[in-house]
PDB file of C-alpha atoms in Angstrom:
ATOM      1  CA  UNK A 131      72.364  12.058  -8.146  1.00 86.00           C
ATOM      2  CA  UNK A 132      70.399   9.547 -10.019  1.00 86.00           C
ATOM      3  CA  UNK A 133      73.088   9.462 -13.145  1.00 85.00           C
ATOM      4  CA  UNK A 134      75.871   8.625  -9.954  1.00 87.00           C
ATOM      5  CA  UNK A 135      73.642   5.928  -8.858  1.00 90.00           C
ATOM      6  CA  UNK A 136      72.970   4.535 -12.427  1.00 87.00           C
ATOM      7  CA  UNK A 137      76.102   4.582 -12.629  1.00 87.00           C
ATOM      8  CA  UNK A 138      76.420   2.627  -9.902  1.00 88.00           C
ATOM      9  CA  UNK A 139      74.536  -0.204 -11.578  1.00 89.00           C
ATOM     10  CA  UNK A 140      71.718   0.584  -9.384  1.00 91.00           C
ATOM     11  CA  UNK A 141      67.956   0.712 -10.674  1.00 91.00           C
ATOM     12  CA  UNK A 142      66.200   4.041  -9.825  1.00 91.00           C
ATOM     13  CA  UNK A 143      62.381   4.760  -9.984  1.00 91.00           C
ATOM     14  CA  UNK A 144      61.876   8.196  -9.233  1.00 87.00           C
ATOM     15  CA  UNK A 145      57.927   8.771  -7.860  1.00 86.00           C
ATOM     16  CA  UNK A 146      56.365  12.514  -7.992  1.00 85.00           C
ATOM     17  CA  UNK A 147      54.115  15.129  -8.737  1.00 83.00           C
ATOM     18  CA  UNK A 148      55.631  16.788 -11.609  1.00 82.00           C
ATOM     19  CA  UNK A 149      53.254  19.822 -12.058  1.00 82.00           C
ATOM     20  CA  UNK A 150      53.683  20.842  -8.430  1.00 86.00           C
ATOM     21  CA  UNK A 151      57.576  21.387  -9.391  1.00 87.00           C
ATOM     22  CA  UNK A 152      58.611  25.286  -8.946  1.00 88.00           C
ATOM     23  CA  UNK A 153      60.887  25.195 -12.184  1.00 86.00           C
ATOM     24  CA  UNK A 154      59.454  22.556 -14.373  1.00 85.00           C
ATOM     25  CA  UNK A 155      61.992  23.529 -17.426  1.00 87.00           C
ATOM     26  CA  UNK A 156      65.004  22.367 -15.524  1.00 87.00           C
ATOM     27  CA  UNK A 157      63.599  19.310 -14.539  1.00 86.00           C
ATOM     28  CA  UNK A 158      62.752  18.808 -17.901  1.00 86.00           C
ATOM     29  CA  UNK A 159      66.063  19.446 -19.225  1.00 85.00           C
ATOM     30  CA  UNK A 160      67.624  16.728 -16.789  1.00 83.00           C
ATOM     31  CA  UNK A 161      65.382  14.290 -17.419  1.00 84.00           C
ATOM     32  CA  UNK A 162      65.761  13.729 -20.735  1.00 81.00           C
ATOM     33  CA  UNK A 163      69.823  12.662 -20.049  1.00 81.00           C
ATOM     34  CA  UNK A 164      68.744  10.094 -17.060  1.00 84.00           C
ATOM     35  CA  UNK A 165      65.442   8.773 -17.038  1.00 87.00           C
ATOM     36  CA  UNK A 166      64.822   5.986 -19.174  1.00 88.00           C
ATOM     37  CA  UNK A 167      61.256   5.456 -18.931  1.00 89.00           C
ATOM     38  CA  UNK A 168      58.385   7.692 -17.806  1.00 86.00           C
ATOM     39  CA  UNK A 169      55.078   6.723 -16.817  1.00 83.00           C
ATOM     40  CA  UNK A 170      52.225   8.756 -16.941  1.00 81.00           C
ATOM     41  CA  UNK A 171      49.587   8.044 -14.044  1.00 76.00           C
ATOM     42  CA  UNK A 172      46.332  10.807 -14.868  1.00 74.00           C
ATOM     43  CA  UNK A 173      43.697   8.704 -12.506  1.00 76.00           C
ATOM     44  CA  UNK A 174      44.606   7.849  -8.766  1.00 80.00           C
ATOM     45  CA  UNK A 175      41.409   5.739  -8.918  1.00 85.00           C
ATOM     46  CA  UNK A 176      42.988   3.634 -11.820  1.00 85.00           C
ATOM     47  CA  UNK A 177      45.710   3.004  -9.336  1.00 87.00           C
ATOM     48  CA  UNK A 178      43.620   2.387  -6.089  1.00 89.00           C
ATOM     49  CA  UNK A 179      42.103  -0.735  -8.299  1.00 89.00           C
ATOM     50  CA  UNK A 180      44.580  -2.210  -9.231  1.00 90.00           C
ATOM     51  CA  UNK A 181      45.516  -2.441  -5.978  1.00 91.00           C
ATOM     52  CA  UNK A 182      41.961  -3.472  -4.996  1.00 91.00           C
ATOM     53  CA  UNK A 183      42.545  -6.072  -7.606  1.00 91.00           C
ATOM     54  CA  UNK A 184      45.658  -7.799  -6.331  1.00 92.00           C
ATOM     55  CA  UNK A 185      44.687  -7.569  -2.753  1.00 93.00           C
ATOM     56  CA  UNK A 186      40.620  -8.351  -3.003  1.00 93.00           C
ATOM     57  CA  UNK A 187      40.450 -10.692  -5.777  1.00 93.00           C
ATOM     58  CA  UNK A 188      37.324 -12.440  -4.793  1.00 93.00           C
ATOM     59  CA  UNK A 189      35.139  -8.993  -4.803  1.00 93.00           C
ATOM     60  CA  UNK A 190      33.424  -7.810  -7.706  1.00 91.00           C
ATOM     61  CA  UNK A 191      34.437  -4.823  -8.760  1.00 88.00           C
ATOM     62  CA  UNK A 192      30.485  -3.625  -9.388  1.00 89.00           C
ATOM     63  CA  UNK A 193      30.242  -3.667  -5.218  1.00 91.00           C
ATOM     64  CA  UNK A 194      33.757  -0.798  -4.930  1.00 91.00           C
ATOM     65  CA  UNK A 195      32.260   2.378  -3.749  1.00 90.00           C
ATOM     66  CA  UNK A 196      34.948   3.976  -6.677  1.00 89.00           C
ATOM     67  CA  UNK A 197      34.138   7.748  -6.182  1.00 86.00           C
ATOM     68  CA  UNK A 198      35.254   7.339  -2.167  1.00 86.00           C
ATOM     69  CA  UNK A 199      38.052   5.047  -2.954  1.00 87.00           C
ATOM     70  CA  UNK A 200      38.878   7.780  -5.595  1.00 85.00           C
ATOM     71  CA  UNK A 201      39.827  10.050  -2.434  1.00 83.00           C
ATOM     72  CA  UNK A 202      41.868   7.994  -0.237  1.00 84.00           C
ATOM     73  CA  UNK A 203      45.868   9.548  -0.814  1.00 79.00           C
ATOM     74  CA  UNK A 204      46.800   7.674   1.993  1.00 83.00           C
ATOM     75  CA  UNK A 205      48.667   3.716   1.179  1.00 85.00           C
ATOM     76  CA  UNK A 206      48.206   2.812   5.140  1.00 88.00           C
ATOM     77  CA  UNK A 207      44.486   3.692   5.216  1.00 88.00           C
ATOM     78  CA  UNK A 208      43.733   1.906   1.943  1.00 90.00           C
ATOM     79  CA  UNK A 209      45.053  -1.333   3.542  1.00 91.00           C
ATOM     80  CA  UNK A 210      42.999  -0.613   6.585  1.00 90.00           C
ATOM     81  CA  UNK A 211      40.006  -0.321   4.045  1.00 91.00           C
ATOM     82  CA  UNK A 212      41.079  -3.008   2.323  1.00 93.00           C
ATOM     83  CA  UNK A 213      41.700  -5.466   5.073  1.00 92.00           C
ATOM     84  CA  UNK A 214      37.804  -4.572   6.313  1.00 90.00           C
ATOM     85  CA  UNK A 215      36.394  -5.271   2.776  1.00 93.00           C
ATOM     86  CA  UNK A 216      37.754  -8.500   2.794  1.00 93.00           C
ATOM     87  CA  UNK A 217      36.644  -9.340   5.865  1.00 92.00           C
ATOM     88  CA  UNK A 218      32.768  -8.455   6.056  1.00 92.00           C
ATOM     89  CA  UNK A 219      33.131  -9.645   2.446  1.00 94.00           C
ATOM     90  CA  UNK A 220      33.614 -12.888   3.847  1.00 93.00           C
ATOM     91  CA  UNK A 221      32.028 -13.492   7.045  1.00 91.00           C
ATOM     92  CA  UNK A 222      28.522 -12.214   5.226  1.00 91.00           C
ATOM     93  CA  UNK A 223      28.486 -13.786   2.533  1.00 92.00           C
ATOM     94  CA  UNK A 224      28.377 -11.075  -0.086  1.00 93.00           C
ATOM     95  CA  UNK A 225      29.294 -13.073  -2.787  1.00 92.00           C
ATOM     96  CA  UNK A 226      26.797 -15.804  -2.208  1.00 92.00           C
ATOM     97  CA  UNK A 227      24.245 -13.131  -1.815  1.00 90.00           C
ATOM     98  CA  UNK A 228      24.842 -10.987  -4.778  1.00 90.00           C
ATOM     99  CA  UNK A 229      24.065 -14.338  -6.491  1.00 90.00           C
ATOM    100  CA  UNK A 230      20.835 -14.766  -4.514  1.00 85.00           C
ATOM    101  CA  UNK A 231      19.674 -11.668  -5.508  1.00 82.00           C
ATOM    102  CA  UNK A 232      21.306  -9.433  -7.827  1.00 84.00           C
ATOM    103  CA  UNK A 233      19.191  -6.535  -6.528  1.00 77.00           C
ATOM    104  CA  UNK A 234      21.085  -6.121  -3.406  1.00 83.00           C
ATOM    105  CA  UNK A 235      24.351  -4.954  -5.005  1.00 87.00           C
ATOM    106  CA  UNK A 236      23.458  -1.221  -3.892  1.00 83.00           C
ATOM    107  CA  UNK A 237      23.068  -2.141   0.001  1.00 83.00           C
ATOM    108  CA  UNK A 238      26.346  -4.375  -0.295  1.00 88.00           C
ATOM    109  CA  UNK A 239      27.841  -1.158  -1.977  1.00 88.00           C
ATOM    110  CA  UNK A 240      26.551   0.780   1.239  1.00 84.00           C
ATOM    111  CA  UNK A 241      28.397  -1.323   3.260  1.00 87.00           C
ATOM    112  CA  UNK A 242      31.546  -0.685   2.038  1.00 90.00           C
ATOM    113  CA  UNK A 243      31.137   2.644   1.795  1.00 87.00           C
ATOM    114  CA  UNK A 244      30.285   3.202   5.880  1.00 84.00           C
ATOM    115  CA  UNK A 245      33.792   1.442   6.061  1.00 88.00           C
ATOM    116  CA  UNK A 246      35.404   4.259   3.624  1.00 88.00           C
ATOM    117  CA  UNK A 247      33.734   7.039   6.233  1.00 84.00           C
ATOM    118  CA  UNK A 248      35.137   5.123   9.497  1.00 81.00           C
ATOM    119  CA  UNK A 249      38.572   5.158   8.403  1.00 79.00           C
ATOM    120  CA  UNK A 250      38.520   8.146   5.809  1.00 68.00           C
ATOM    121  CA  UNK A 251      36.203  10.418   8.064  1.00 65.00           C
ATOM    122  CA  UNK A 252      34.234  11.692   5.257  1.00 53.00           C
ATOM    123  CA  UNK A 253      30.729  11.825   4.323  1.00 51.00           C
ATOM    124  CA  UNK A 254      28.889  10.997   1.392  1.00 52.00           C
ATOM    125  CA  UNK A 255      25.152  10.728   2.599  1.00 48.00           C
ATOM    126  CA  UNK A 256      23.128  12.666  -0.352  1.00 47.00           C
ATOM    127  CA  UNK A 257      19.970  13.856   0.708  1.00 41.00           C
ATOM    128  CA  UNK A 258      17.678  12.128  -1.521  1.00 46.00           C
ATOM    129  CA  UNK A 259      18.986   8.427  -0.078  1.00 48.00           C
ATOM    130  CA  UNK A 260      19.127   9.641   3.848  1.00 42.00           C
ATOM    131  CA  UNK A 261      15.643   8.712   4.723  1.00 46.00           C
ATOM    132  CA  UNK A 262      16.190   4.696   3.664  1.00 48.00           C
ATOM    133  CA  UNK A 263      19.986   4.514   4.337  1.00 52.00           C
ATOM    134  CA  UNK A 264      19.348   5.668   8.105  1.00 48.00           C
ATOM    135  CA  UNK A 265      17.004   2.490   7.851  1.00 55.00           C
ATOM    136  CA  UNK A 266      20.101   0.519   7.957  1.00 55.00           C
ATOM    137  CA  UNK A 267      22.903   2.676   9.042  1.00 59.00           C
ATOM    138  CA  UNK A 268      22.424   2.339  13.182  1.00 66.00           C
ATOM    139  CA  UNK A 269      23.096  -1.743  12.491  1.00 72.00           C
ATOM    140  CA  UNK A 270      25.873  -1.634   9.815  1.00 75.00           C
ATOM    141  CA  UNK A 271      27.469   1.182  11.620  1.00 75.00           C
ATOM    142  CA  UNK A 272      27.296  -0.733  14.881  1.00 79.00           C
ATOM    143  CA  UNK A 273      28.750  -3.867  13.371  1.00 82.00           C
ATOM    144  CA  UNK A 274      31.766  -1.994  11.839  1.00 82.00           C
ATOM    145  CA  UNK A 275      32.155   0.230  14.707  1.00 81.00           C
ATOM    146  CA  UNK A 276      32.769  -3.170  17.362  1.00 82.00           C
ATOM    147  CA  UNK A 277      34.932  -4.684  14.068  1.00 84.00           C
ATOM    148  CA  UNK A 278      37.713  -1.412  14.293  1.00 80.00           C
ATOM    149  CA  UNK A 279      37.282  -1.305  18.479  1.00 80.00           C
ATOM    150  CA  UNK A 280      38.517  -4.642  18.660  1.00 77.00           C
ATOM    151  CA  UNK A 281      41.802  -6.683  17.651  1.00 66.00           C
ATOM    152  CA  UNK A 282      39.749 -10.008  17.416  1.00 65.00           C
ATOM    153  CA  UNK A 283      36.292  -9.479  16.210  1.00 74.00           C
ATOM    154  CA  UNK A 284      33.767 -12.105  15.392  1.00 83.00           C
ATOM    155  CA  UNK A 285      30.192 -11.058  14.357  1.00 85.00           C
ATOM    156  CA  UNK A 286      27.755 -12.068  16.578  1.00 85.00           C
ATOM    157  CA  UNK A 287      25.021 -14.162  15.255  1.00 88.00           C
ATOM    158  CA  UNK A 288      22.307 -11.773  16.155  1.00 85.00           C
ATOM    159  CA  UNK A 289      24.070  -9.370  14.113  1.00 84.00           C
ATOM    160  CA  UNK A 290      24.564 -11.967  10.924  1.00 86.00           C
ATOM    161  CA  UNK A 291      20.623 -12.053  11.484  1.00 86.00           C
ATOM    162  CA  UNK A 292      19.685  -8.545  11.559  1.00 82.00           C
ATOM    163  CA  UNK A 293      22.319  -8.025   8.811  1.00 84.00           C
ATOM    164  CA  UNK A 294      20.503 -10.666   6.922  1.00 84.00           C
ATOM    165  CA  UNK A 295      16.911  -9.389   7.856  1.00 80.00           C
ATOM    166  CA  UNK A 296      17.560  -5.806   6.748  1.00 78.00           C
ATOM    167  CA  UNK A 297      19.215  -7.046   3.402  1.00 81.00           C
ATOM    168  CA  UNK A 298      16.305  -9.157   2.821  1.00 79.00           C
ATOM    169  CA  UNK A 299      13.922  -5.818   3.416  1.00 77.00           C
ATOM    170  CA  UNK A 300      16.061  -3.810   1.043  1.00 78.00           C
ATOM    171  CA  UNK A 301      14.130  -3.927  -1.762  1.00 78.00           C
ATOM    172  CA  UNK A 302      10.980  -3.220   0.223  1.00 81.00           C
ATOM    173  CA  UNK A 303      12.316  -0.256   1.746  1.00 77.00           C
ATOM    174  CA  UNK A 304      13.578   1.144  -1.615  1.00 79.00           C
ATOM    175  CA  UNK A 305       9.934   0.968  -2.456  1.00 83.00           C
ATOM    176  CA  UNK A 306       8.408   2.002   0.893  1.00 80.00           C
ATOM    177  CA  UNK A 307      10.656   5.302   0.058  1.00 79.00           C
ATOM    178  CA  UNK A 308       9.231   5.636  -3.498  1.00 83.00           C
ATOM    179  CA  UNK A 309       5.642   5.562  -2.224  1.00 84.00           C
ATOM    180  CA  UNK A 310       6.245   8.329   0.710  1.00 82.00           C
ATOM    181  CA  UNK A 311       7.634  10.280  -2.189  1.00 84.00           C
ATOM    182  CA  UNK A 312       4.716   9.710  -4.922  1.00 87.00           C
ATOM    183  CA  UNK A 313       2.386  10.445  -1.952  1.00 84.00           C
ATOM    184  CA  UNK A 314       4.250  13.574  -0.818  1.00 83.00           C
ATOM    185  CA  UNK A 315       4.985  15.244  -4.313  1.00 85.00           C
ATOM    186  CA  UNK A 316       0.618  14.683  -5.361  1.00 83.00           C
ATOM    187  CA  UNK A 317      -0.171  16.169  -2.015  1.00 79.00           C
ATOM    188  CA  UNK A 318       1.954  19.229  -2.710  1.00 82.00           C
ATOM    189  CA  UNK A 319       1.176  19.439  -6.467  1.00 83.00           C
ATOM    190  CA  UNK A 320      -1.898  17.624  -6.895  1.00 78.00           C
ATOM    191  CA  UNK A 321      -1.005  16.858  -9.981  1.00 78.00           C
ATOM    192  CA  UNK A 322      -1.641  13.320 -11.101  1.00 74.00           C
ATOM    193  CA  UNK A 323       1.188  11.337 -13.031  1.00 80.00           C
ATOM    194  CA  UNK A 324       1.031   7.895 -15.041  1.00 82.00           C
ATOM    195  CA  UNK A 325       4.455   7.374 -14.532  1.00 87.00           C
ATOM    196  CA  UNK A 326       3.365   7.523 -10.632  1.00 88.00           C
ATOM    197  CA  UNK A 327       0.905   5.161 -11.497  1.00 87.00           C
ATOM    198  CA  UNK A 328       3.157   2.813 -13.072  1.00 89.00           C
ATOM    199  CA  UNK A 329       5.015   3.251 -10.475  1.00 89.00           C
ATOM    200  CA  UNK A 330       2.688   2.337  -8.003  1.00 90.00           C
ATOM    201  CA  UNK A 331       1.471  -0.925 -10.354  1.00 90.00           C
ATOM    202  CA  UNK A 332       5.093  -1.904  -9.868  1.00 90.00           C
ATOM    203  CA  UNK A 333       5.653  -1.717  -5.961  1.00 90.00           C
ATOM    204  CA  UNK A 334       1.811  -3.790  -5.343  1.00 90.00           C
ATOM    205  CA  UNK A 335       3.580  -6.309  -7.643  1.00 90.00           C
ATOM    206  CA  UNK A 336       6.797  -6.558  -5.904  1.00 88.00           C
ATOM    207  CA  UNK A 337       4.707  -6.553  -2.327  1.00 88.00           C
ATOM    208  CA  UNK A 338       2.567  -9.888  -4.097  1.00 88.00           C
ATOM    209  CA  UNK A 339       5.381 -11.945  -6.096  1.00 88.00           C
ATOM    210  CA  UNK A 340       7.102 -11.683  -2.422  1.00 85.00           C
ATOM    211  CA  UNK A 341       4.297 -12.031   0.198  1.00 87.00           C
ATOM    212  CA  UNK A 342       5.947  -8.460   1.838  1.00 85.00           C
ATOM    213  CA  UNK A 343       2.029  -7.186   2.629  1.00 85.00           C
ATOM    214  CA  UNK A 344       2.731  -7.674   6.341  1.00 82.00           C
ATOM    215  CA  UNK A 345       6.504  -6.148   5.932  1.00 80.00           C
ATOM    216  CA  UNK A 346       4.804  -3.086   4.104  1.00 80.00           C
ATOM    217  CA  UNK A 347       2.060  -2.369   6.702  1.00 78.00           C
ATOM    218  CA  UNK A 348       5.052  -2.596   9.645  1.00 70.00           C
ATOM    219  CA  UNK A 349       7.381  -0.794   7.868  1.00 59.00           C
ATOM    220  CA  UNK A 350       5.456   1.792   6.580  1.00 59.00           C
ATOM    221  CA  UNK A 351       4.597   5.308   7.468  1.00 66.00           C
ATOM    222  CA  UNK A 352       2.003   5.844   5.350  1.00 75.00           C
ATOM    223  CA  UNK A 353      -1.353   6.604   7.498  1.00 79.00           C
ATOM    224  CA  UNK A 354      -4.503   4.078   6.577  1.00 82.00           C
ATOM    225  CA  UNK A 355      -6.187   7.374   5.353  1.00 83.00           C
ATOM    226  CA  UNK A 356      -3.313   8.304   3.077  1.00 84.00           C
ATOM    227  CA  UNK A 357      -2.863   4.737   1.645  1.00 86.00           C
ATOM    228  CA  UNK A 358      -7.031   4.784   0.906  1.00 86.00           C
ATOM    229  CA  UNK A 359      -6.452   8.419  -0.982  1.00 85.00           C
ATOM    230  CA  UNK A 360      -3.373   7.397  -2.998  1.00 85.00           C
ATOM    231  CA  UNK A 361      -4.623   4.294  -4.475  1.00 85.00           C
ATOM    232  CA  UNK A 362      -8.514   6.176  -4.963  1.00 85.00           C
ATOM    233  CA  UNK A 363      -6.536   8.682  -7.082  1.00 85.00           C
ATOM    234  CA  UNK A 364      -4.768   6.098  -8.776  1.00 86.00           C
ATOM    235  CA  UNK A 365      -8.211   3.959  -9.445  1.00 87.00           C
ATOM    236  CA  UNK A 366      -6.317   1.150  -7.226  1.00 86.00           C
ATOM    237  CA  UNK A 367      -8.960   0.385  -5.207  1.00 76.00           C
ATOM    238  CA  UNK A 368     -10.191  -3.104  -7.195  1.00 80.00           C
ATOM    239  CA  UNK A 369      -6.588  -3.964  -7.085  1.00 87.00           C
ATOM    240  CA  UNK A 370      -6.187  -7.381  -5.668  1.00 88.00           C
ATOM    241  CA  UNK A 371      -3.168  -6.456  -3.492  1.00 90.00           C
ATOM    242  CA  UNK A 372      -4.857  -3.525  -2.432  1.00 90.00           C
ATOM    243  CA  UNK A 373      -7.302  -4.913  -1.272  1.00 90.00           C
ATOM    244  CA  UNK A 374      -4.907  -7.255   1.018  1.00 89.00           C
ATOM    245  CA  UNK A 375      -3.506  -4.327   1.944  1.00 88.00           C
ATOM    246  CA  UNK A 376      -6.771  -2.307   3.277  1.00 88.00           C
ATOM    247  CA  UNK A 377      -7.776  -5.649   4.919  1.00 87.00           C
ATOM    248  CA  UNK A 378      -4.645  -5.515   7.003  1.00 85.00           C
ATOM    249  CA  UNK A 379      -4.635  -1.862   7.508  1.00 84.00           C
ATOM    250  CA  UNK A 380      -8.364  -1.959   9.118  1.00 83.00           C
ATOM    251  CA  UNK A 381      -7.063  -5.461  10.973  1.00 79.00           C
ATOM    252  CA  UNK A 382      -4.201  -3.147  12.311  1.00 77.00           C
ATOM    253  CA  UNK A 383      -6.324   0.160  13.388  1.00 68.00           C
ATOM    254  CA  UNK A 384      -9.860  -1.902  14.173  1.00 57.00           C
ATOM    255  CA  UNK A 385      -9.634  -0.572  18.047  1.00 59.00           C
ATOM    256  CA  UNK A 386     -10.272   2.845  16.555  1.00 66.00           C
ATOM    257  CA  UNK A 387     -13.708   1.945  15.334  1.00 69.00           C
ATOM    258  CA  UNK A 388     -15.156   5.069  14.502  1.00 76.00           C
ATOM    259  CA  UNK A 389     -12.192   6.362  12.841  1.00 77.00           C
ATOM    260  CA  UNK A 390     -12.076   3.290  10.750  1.00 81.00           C
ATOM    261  CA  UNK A 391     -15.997   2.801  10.132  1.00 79.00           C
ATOM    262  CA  UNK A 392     -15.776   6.575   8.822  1.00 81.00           C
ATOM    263  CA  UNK A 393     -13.134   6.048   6.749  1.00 82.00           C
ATOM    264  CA  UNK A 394     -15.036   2.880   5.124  1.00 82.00           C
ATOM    265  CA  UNK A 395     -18.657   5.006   4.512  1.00 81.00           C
ATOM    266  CA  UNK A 396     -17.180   7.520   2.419  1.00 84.00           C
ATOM    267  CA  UNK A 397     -18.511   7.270  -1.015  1.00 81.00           C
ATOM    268  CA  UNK A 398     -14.859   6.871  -2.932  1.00 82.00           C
ATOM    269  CA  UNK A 399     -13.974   3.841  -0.366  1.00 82.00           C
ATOM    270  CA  UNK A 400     -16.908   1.930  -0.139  1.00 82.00           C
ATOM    271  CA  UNK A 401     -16.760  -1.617  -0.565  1.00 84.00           C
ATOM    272  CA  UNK A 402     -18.723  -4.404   1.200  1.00 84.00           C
ATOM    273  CA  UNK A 403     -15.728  -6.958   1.740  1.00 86.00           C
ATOM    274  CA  UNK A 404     -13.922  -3.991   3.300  1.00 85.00           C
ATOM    275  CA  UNK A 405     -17.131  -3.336   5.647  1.00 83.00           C
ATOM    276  CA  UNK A 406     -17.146  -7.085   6.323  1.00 85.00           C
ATOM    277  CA  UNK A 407     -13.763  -7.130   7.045  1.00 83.00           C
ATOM    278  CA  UNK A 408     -14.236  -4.608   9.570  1.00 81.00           C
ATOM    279  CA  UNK A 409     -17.017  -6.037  11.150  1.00 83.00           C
ATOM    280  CA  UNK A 410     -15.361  -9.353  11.509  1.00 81.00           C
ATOM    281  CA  UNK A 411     -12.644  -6.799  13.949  1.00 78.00           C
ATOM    282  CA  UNK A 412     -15.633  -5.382  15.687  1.00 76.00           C
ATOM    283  CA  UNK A 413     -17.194  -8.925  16.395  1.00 77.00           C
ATOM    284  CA  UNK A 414     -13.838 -10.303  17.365  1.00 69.00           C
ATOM    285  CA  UNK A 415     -13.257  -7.639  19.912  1.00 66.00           C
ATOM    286  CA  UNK A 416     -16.904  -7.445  21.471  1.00 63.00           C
ATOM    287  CA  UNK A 417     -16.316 -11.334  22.153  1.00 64.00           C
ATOM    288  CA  UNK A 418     -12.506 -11.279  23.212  1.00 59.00           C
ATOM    289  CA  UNK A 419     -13.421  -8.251  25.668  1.00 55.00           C
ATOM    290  CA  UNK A 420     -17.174 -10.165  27.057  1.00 53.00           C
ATOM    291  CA  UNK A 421     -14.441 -12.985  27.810  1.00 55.00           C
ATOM    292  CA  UNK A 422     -11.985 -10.423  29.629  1.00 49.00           C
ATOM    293  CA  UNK A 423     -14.866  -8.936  32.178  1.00 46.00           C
TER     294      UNK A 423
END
């Protein structure tokens, strides 16, 4: 059929799985008398970005969630994909804030890969990263779910803002994640690590050079008692930023006074700008509640 057509004067490209052929020989045979050129394709994901290329020119390739994109076999749901990438690509800024801060690329990447899972329906959620992503996934998920229930979609600007807010928090949660962890794995092992330590040294940096103490006290689950242990362990407790830290934690739990004033009278956490910290709390209240009655 194709040497009629050539024959024809017409220009034949034939597309196919060769391997999946039931009698490969034959083929073999036939093509040597009619096809003029082969070309060998051995990565689909090669294919999917060049395609990515052509039609998303303007975004990096270091945000492409590759091993999803890898999986899509389907033209029509790549330019579904596609079409979405562009889009939240555009209307927040991703280029503008990969700029900003360079350390955002892996939330961006997130992004794009929650779009992959809406139209793809699969799932790629290790367990390691499911504690912080679901930090973000109920707002990113909500943004892309109105953006494929509607044929005209604008984002809202309450979303751009909590879009912006948790992008802005990324970093913090990344680290807010690390802590939990170092906390969890000495309470199980009780083994004490410098690496943890260094660890450590770097998130109380991170939480100074960007004024995040009040973020990390909000954010975190860490209990006032745990956060006291972790950094006694770690011989944190002259730390400067520490110390900010405690202040806020006994600012944030003052009502409990006994629980608190304990906490403060044990030998390893004794310190008298803690204890006037927390008597400062206890002043403040005894005055704000003779002012209630």
């Amino acid at each position: 059929m194709i040497n009629n057509l050539k024959e024809g004067k017409c220009k034949v490209i034939l597309i196919g799985d060769d391997s999946k052929l039931s009698n490969k020989e034959i083929f073999d045979n036939y093509k040597e008398k009619c096809i003029d050129l082969e070309i060998t394709i051995d990565s689909r994901l090669e294919v999917v970005l060049q395609i990515v290329k052509e039609k998303c020119p303007q975004i990096n390739t270091k945000l492409l969630p590759c091993a999803l994109l890898n999986g899509i076999k389907n033209l029509r749901q790549l330019n579904k994909i596609l079409s979405a990438f562009n889009y939240f690509h555009e209307e927040l800024h991703f280029k503008e804030k990969l700029v900003e801060n360079p350390d955002c690329k892996d939330f961006l990447v997130y992004v794009f890969e929650v779009i992959v899972e809406k139209i793809d329906n699969v799932c790629t959620i290790s367990s390691e990263l499911l504690e912080f992503k679901h930090l973000f996934i109920k707002i990113i998920e909500e943004i892309i779910k109105d953006y494929f229930n509607n044929a005209t979609y604008l984002i809202s600007n309450r979303m751009r803002e909590v879009f912006n807010s948790e992008l802005d928090n990324y970093q913090l949660y990344i680290y807010r994640t690390n802590f939990i962890q170092i906390l969890s794995n000495l309470i199980q092992t009780n083994v004490f690590n410098e690496n943890d330590k260094e660890k450590i040294n770097e998130i109380l940096q991170y939480i100074a050079d960007k004024n995040k103490i009040d973020d990390f006290i909000d954010l975190s689950k860490i209990g006032i008692v745990d956060f006291f242990a972790l950094t006694y362990i770690f011989d944190l407790h002259n730390n400067q930023v520490v110390m900010e830290i405690k202040k806020k934690y006994i600012r944030k739990f003052y009502g409990n006074f006994s629980h608190v004033e304990l906490l403060l009278k044990m030998e390893q956490n004794k310190n008298d700008d803690l204890l006037e910290e927390f008597n400062k709390m206890v002043e403040h209240f005894d005055n704000h509640s003779n002012e209630y009655f």
